[in-house]
PDB file of C-alpha atoms and ligand atoms in Angstrom:
ATOM      1  CA  MET A   1     -99.881 -14.885 -59.067  1.00  0.00           C
ATOM      2  CA  ARG A   2     -98.792 -13.165 -62.362  1.00  0.00           C
ATOM      3  CA  LEU A   3     -97.680  -9.565 -62.862  1.00  0.00           C
ATOM      4  CA  ALA A   4     -97.456  -7.849 -66.082  1.00  0.00           C
ATOM      5  CA  PHE A   5     -94.319  -5.600 -66.477  1.00  0.00           C
ATOM      6  CA  VAL A   6     -94.608  -3.067 -69.410  1.00  0.00           C
ATOM      7  CA  THR A   7     -90.975  -2.475 -70.666  1.00  0.00           C
ATOM      8  CA  SER A   8     -88.855  -2.968 -73.544  1.00  0.00           C
ATOM      9  CA  ASN A   9     -85.723  -3.388 -71.609  1.00  0.00           C
ATOM     10  CA  PRO A  10     -84.736  -6.943 -71.099  1.00  0.00           C
ATOM     11  CA  GLY A  11     -82.542  -6.105 -68.283  1.00  0.00           C
ATOM     12  CA  LYS A  12     -85.258  -4.963 -66.256  1.00  0.00           C
ATOM     13  CA  VAL A  13     -87.346  -8.118 -67.052  1.00  0.00           C
ATOM     14  CA  GLU A  14     -84.426 -10.367 -66.053  1.00  0.00           C
ATOM     15  CA  GLU A  15     -84.107  -8.417 -62.725  1.00  0.00           C
ATOM     16  CA  ALA A  16     -87.852  -8.607 -62.162  1.00  0.00           C
ATOM     17  CA  ARG A  17     -88.009 -12.293 -62.925  1.00  0.00           C
ATOM     18  CA  LYS A  18     -85.106 -13.065 -60.577  1.00  0.00           C
ATOM     19  CA  TYR A  19     -86.685 -11.034 -57.750  1.00  0.00           C
ATOM     20  CA  PHE A  20     -90.159 -12.178 -58.048  1.00  0.00           C
ATOM     21  CA  GLU A  21     -90.180 -15.761 -59.096  1.00  0.00           C
ATOM     22  CA  PRO A  22     -88.552 -17.079 -55.875  1.00  0.00           C
ATOM     23  CA  LEU A  23     -91.712 -15.572 -54.283  1.00  0.00           C
ATOM     24  CA  GLY A  24     -93.970 -17.450 -56.480  1.00  0.00           C
ATOM     25  CA  ILE A  25     -94.887 -14.598 -58.621  1.00  0.00           C
ATOM     26  CA  LYS A  26     -94.544 -14.906 -62.445  1.00  0.00           C
ATOM     27  CA  VAL A  27     -93.528 -11.846 -64.364  1.00  0.00           C
ATOM     28  CA  TYR A  28     -94.380 -11.613 -67.954  1.00  0.00           C
ATOM     29  CA  GLN A  29     -93.300  -8.686 -70.155  1.00  0.00           C
ATOM     30  CA  LEU A  30     -95.682  -6.569 -72.170  1.00  0.00           C
ATOM     31  CA  ARG A  31     -93.909  -4.732 -74.742  1.00  0.00           C
ATOM     32  CA  VAL A  32     -96.203  -1.654 -75.440  1.00  0.00           C
ATOM     33  CA  ASP A  33     -94.557   1.787 -76.149  1.00  0.00           C
ATOM     34  CA  TYR A  34     -95.991   4.412 -73.913  1.00  0.00           C
ATOM     35  CA  PRO A  35     -94.936   8.181 -73.672  1.00  0.00           C
ATOM     36  CA  GLU A  36     -92.329   9.275 -71.562  1.00  0.00           C
ATOM     37  CA  ILE A  37     -92.915  13.002 -70.759  1.00  0.00           C
ATOM     38  CA  GLN A  38     -90.426  15.645 -70.073  1.00  0.00           C
ATOM     39  CA  ALA A  39     -90.891  16.127 -66.363  1.00  0.00           C
ATOM     40  CA  ASP A  40     -89.105  17.197 -63.256  1.00  0.00           C
ATOM     41  CA  THR A  41     -89.490  14.122 -61.388  1.00  0.00           C
ATOM     42  CA  LEU A  42     -89.331  10.370 -61.959  1.00  0.00           C
ATOM     43  CA  GLU A  43     -92.687  10.034 -60.349  1.00  0.00           C
ATOM     44  CA  ASP A  44     -94.533  12.359 -62.942  1.00  0.00           C
ATOM     45  CA  VAL A  45     -92.941  10.336 -65.752  1.00  0.00           C
ATOM     46  CA  ALA A  46     -94.032   7.027 -64.272  1.00  0.00           C
ATOM     47  CA  GLU A  47     -97.503   8.258 -63.380  1.00  0.00           C
ATOM     48  CA  TYR A  48     -98.173   9.804 -66.955  1.00  0.00           C
ATOM     49  CA  GLY A  49     -97.056   6.495 -68.567  1.00  0.00           C
ATOM     50  CA  ALA A  50     -99.035   4.413 -66.270  1.00  0.00           C
ATOM     51  CA  ARG A  51    -102.381   6.447 -66.623  1.00  0.00           C
ATOM     52  CA  TRP A  52    -101.807   6.520 -70.445  1.00  0.00           C
ATOM     53  CA  LEU A  53    -101.448   2.707 -70.305  1.00  0.00           C
ATOM     54  CA  ALA A  54    -104.325   2.420 -68.048  1.00  0.00           C
ATOM     55  CA  GLU A  55    -106.700   3.787 -70.662  1.00  0.00           C
ATOM     56  CA  ARG A  56    -105.503   0.935 -73.175  1.00  0.00           C
ATOM     57  CA  ILE A  57    -104.711  -2.159 -71.134  1.00  0.00           C
ATOM     58  CA  ASP A  58    -107.544  -3.926 -69.148  1.00  0.00           C
ATOM     59  CA  TRP A  59    -105.506  -5.816 -66.717  1.00  0.00           C
ATOM     60  CA  PRO A  60    -102.979  -4.767 -63.773  1.00  0.00           C
ATOM     61  CA  PHE A  61     -99.649  -4.019 -64.855  1.00  0.00           C
ATOM     62  CA  PHE A  62     -96.686  -2.185 -63.566  1.00  0.00           C
ATOM     63  CA  LEU A  63     -93.774  -0.129 -65.125  1.00  0.00           C
ATOM     64  CA  ASP A  64     -90.388   1.150 -63.991  1.00  0.00           C
ATOM     65  CA  ASP A  65     -88.948   4.650 -64.635  1.00  0.00           C
ATOM     66  CA  SER A  66     -85.325   4.976 -63.433  1.00  0.00           C
ATOM     67  CA  GLY A  67     -82.631   7.634 -63.404  1.00  0.00           C
ATOM     68  CA  LEU A  68     -78.840   8.202 -62.494  1.00  0.00           C
ATOM     69  CA  PHE A  69     -78.423  11.487 -60.615  1.00  0.00           C
ATOM     70  CA  VAL A  70     -74.814  12.775 -60.357  1.00  0.00           C
ATOM     71  CA  GLU A  71     -73.883  15.008 -57.554  1.00  0.00           C
ATOM     72  CA  ALA A  72     -71.213  17.199 -59.426  1.00  0.00           C
ATOM     73  CA  LEU A  73     -73.576  17.669 -62.321  1.00  0.00           C
ATOM     74  CA  ASN A  74     -76.444  18.802 -59.955  1.00  0.00           C
ATOM     75  CA  GLY A  75     -78.424  15.673 -60.603  1.00  0.00           C
ATOM     76  CA  PHE A  76     -77.839  15.401 -64.210  1.00  0.00           C
ATOM     77  CA  PRO A  77     -78.794  13.271 -66.199  1.00  0.00           C
ATOM     78  CA  GLY A  78     -81.649  12.281 -63.630  1.00  0.00           C
ATOM     79  CA  VAL A  79     -85.015  12.368 -65.673  1.00  0.00           C
ATOM     80  CA  TYR A  80     -83.059  12.669 -68.873  1.00  0.00           C
ATOM     81  CA  SER A  81     -81.106   9.382 -68.258  1.00  0.00           C
ATOM     82  CA  ALA A  82     -82.681   7.440 -71.148  1.00  0.00           C
ATOM     83  CA  TYR A  83     -81.830  10.174 -73.542  1.00  0.00           C
ATOM     84  CA  VAL A  84     -78.258  10.666 -72.295  1.00  0.00           C
ATOM     85  CA  TYR A  85     -77.633   6.910 -72.466  1.00  0.00           C
ATOM     86  CA  LYS A  86     -79.061   6.856 -75.966  1.00  0.00           C
ATOM     87  CA  THR A  87     -76.943   9.776 -77.198  1.00  0.00           C
ATOM     88  CA  LEU A  88     -73.689   9.560 -75.115  1.00  0.00           C
ATOM     89  CA  GLY A  89     -73.701   6.307 -73.404  1.00  0.00           C
ATOM     90  CA  TYR A  90     -72.044   5.542 -70.083  1.00  0.00           C
ATOM     91  CA  ARG A  91     -68.682   6.912 -71.640  1.00  0.00           C
ATOM     92  CA  GLY A  92     -70.398  10.373 -71.924  1.00  0.00           C
ATOM     93  CA  ILE A  93     -70.793  10.451 -68.254  1.00  0.00           C
ATOM     94  CA  LEU A  94     -67.073   9.413 -67.662  1.00  0.00           C
ATOM     95  CA  LYS A  95     -66.257  12.053 -70.007  1.00  0.00           C
ATOM     96  CA  LEU A  96     -68.241  14.747 -68.093  1.00  0.00           C
ATOM     97  CA  LEU A  97     -66.592  13.881 -64.899  1.00  0.00           C
ATOM     98  CA  GLU A  98     -63.065  13.850 -66.269  1.00  0.00           C
ATOM     99  CA  GLY A  99     -60.842  15.558 -63.634  1.00  0.00           C
ATOM    100  CA  GLU A 100     -63.809  15.632 -61.122  1.00  0.00           C
ATOM    101  CA  THR A 101     -63.007  14.203 -57.574  1.00  0.00           C
ATOM    102  CA  ASN A 102     -66.517  14.268 -56.513  1.00  0.00           C
ATOM    103  CA  ARG A 103     -67.858  11.136 -58.200  1.00  0.00           C
ATOM    104  CA  LYS A 104     -70.905  10.714 -55.844  1.00  0.00           C
ATOM    105  CA  ALA A 105     -74.295   9.443 -57.467  1.00  0.00           C
ATOM    106  CA  TYR A 106     -77.295   7.694 -56.982  1.00  0.00           C
ATOM    107  CA  PHE A 107     -79.658   5.629 -58.940  1.00  0.00           C
ATOM    108  CA  LYS A 108     -83.342   5.938 -58.286  1.00  0.00           C
ATOM    109  CA  SER A 109     -86.340   3.889 -59.512  1.00  0.00           C
ATOM    110  CA  VAL A 110     -90.030   4.520 -59.332  1.00  0.00           C
ATOM    111  CA  ILE A 111     -92.460   1.638 -59.949  1.00  0.00           C
ATOM    112  CA  ALA A 112     -96.036   2.482 -60.765  1.00  0.00           C
ATOM    113  CA  TYR A 113     -98.497  -0.328 -60.281  1.00  0.00           C
ATOM    114  CA  TRP A 114    -101.997   0.087 -61.807  1.00  0.00           C
ATOM    115  CA  ASP A 115    -104.907  -2.262 -60.734  1.00  0.00           C
ATOM    116  CA  GLY A 116    -107.686   0.228 -61.197  1.00  0.00           C
ATOM    117  CA  GLU A 117    -106.015   2.492 -58.882  1.00  0.00           C
ATOM    118  CA  LEU A 118    -102.236   3.916 -59.139  1.00  0.00           C
ATOM    119  CA  TYR A 119     -99.583   3.038 -56.549  1.00  0.00           C
ATOM    120  CA  LEU A 120     -96.092   4.207 -56.610  1.00  0.00           C
ATOM    121  CA  PHE A 121     -93.085   2.641 -55.029  1.00  0.00           C
ATOM    122  CA  THR A 122     -89.570   4.084 -54.836  1.00  0.00           C
ATOM    123  CA  GLY A 123     -86.093   2.803 -54.117  1.00  0.00           C
ATOM    124  CA  ARG A 124     -82.619   4.513 -54.157  1.00  0.00           C
ATOM    125  CA  VAL A 125     -79.028   3.420 -54.029  1.00  0.00           C
ATOM    126  CA  ASN A 126     -76.036   5.755 -53.220  1.00  0.00           C
ATOM    127  CA  GLY A 127     -72.702   5.088 -54.888  1.00  0.00           C
ATOM    128  CA  GLU A 128     -70.178   6.683 -57.076  1.00  0.00           C
ATOM    129  CA  ILE A 129     -69.339   6.841 -60.770  1.00  0.00           C
ATOM    130  CA  THR A 130     -65.885   4.891 -61.374  1.00  0.00           C
ATOM    131  CA  THR A 131     -63.210   6.339 -63.601  1.00  0.00           C
ATOM    132  CA  GLU A 132     -63.276   3.197 -65.933  1.00  0.00           C
ATOM    133  CA  PRO A 133     -66.073   1.043 -67.008  1.00  0.00           C
ATOM    134  CA  ARG A 134     -65.878  -2.374 -65.374  1.00  0.00           C
ATOM    135  CA  GLY A 135     -67.968  -5.652 -65.964  1.00  0.00           C
ATOM    136  CA  SER A 136     -70.009  -7.030 -68.352  1.00  0.00           C
ATOM    137  CA  GLY A 137     -73.373  -7.866 -66.746  1.00  0.00           C
ATOM    138  CA  GLY A 138     -76.432  -5.713 -66.343  1.00  0.00           C
ATOM    139  CA  PHE A 139     -77.378  -2.852 -68.605  1.00  0.00           C
ATOM    140  CA  GLY A 140     -77.271   0.945 -69.019  1.00  0.00           C
ATOM    141  CA  PHE A 141     -74.938   2.762 -66.801  1.00  0.00           C
ATOM    142  CA  ASP A 142     -74.182  -0.521 -64.722  1.00  0.00           C
ATOM    143  CA  PRO A 143     -70.351  -0.665 -65.735  1.00  0.00           C
ATOM    144  CA  VAL A 144     -69.647   2.828 -64.223  1.00  0.00           C
ATOM    145  CA  PHE A 145     -71.778   2.692 -60.993  1.00  0.00           C
ATOM    146  CA  LYS A 146     -70.220   1.185 -57.706  1.00  0.00           C
ATOM    147  CA  PRO A 147     -72.677   1.180 -54.951  1.00  0.00           C
ATOM    148  CA  ASP A 148     -71.451   2.335 -51.631  1.00  0.00           C
ATOM    149  CA  GLY A 149     -69.842  -0.437 -49.367  1.00  0.00           C
ATOM    150  CA  PHE A 150     -69.030  -2.777 -52.447  1.00  0.00           C
ATOM    151  CA  ASP A 151     -65.812  -2.950 -54.404  1.00  0.00           C
ATOM    152  CA  LYS A 152     -67.854  -4.040 -57.546  1.00  0.00           C
ATOM    153  CA  THR A 153     -69.678  -2.083 -60.130  1.00  0.00           C
ATOM    154  CA  PHE A 154     -73.249  -3.349 -60.840  1.00  0.00           C
ATOM    155  CA  ALA A 155     -71.949  -4.651 -64.057  1.00  0.00           C
ATOM    156  CA  GLU A 156     -69.625  -7.087 -62.102  1.00  0.00           C
ATOM    157  CA  MET A 157     -72.467  -8.421 -59.950  1.00  0.00           C
ATOM    158  CA  THR A 158     -74.892 -11.266 -60.508  1.00  0.00           C
ATOM    159  CA  THR A 159     -78.424 -10.232 -61.109  1.00  0.00           C
ATOM    160  CA  GLU A 160     -79.241 -11.566 -57.500  1.00  0.00           C
ATOM    161  CA  GLU A 161     -76.606  -9.442 -55.980  1.00  0.00           C
ATOM    162  CA  LYS A 162     -77.622  -6.295 -57.839  1.00  0.00           C
ATOM    163  CA  ASN A 163     -81.211  -7.006 -56.693  1.00  0.00           C
ATOM    164  CA  ARG A 164     -80.322  -7.268 -53.151  1.00  0.00           C
ATOM    165  CA  ILE A 165     -79.128  -3.632 -53.110  1.00  0.00           C
ATOM    166  CA  SER A 166     -80.225  -1.780 -56.167  1.00  0.00           C
ATOM    167  CA  HIS A 167     -82.723   1.115 -56.480  1.00  0.00           C
ATOM    168  CA  ARG A 168     -84.898  -1.328 -58.428  1.00  0.00           C
ATOM    169  CA  GLY A 169     -84.589  -4.179 -55.943  1.00  0.00           C
ATOM    170  CA  ARG A 170     -85.553  -1.831 -53.084  1.00  0.00           C
ATOM    171  CA  ALA A 171     -88.442  -0.555 -55.032  1.00  0.00           C
ATOM    172  CA  PHE A 172     -89.448  -4.236 -55.857  1.00  0.00           C
ATOM    173  CA  SER A 173     -89.161  -4.921 -52.248  1.00  0.00           C
ATOM    174  CA  ALA A 174     -91.577  -2.002 -51.340  1.00  0.00           C
ATOM    175  CA  PHE A 175     -94.033  -3.194 -54.148  1.00  0.00           C
ATOM    176  CA  VAL A 176     -94.030  -6.815 -52.652  1.00  0.00           C
ATOM    177  CA  GLU A 177     -94.687  -5.423 -49.104  1.00  0.00           C
ATOM    178  CA  TRP A 178     -97.660  -3.772 -50.384  1.00  0.00           C
ATOM    179  CA  LEU A 179     -98.930  -6.631 -52.301  1.00  0.00           C
ATOM    180  CA  LYS A 180     -98.621  -9.088 -49.030  1.00  0.00           C
ATOM    181  CA  GLU A 181    -100.742  -6.415 -47.168  1.00  0.00           C
ATOM    182  CA  ASN A 182    -103.281  -5.762 -49.834  1.00  0.00           C
ATOM    183  CA  LEU A 183    -103.835  -8.908 -51.953  1.00  0.00           C
TER     184      LEU A 183
HETATM  185  P1  IMP B   1     -85.486   4.154 -68.072  1.00  0.00           P
HETATM  186  O1  IMP B   1     -86.177   3.708 -66.511  1.00  0.00           O
HETATM  187  O2  IMP B   1     -85.680   3.076 -68.863  1.00  0.00           O
HETATM  188  O3  IMP B   1     -86.156   5.542 -68.563  1.00  0.00           O
HETATM  189  O4  IMP B   1     -84.138   4.381 -67.627  1.00  0.00           O
HETATM  190  C1  IMP B   1     -83.226   5.519 -67.975  1.00  0.00           C
HETATM  191  C2  IMP B   1     -81.889   5.212 -68.377  1.00  0.00           C
HETATM  192  O5  IMP B   1     -81.149   4.660 -67.192  1.00  0.00           O
HETATM  193  C3  IMP B   1     -81.710   4.098 -69.290  1.00  0.00           C
HETATM  194  O6  IMP B   1     -80.752   4.448 -70.328  1.00  0.00           O
HETATM  195  C4  IMP B   1     -81.345   2.856 -68.610  1.00  0.00           C
HETATM  196  O7  IMP B   1     -80.493   2.112 -69.403  1.00  0.00           O
HETATM  197  C5  IMP B   1     -80.698   3.589 -67.440  1.00  0.00           C
HETATM  198  N1  IMP B   1     -80.972   2.543 -66.297  1.00  0.00           N
HETATM  199  C6  IMP B   1     -82.126   2.425 -65.741  1.00  0.00           C
HETATM  200  N2  IMP B   1     -82.023   1.542 -64.652  1.00  0.00           N
HETATM  201  C7  IMP B   1     -80.496   1.148 -64.715  1.00  0.00           C
HETATM  202  C8  IMP B   1     -79.899   0.201 -64.027  1.00  0.00           C
HETATM  203  O8  IMP B   1     -80.404  -0.441 -62.957  1.00  0.00           O
HETATM  204  N3  IMP B   1     -78.578   0.170 -64.249  1.00  0.00           N
HETATM  205  C9  IMP B   1     -77.987   0.956 -65.262  1.00  0.00           C
HETATM  206  N4  IMP B   1     -78.652   1.682 -65.840  1.00  0.00           N
HETATM  207  C10 IMP B   1     -80.042   1.874 -65.687  1.00  0.00           C
END
């Protein structure tokens, strides 16, 4: 089986390949820009993007919309994560949390799969924002996010380790369960 992953993020592609290939599912990347609307939830952003793409792409595909939600910032950057990462980077998050003792945060991922109908799969991982960046793997906010129960940040983990516990790995897992039951 082959799955088209619409994304311009090579880090997401790497995670998807490492997750799906051992299951005999080949992932190929489709680099098509789609609108990421300003909305209150990742689900709305993912759904809008998928429906927009569905009018332009003739075969099944999936996309992923993710965000980092920081408790002390009332869930910011959340749906604005891509913009905040582009403008301030992970150092901006460290700066916003300077002197803050509540470092709790979670990552959430929404996968939208389109095959003539739309299906959403979500995953979440709780953790905390470190005080210093650590590690060189992964992408985005990985160097400053340490999942609960682990001493390493996502950027200090291998892709396989990150996939086992991450928001995206969990969304992939829900997606695979659905594929097994429905295909
Ligand atoms: P989007 O899903 O590409 O819109 O991601 C929003 C922002 O969160 C981007 O800046 C990503 O770099 C960041 N992001 C998404 N997923 C992850 C992740 O697994 N680790 C670290 N940063 C992430």
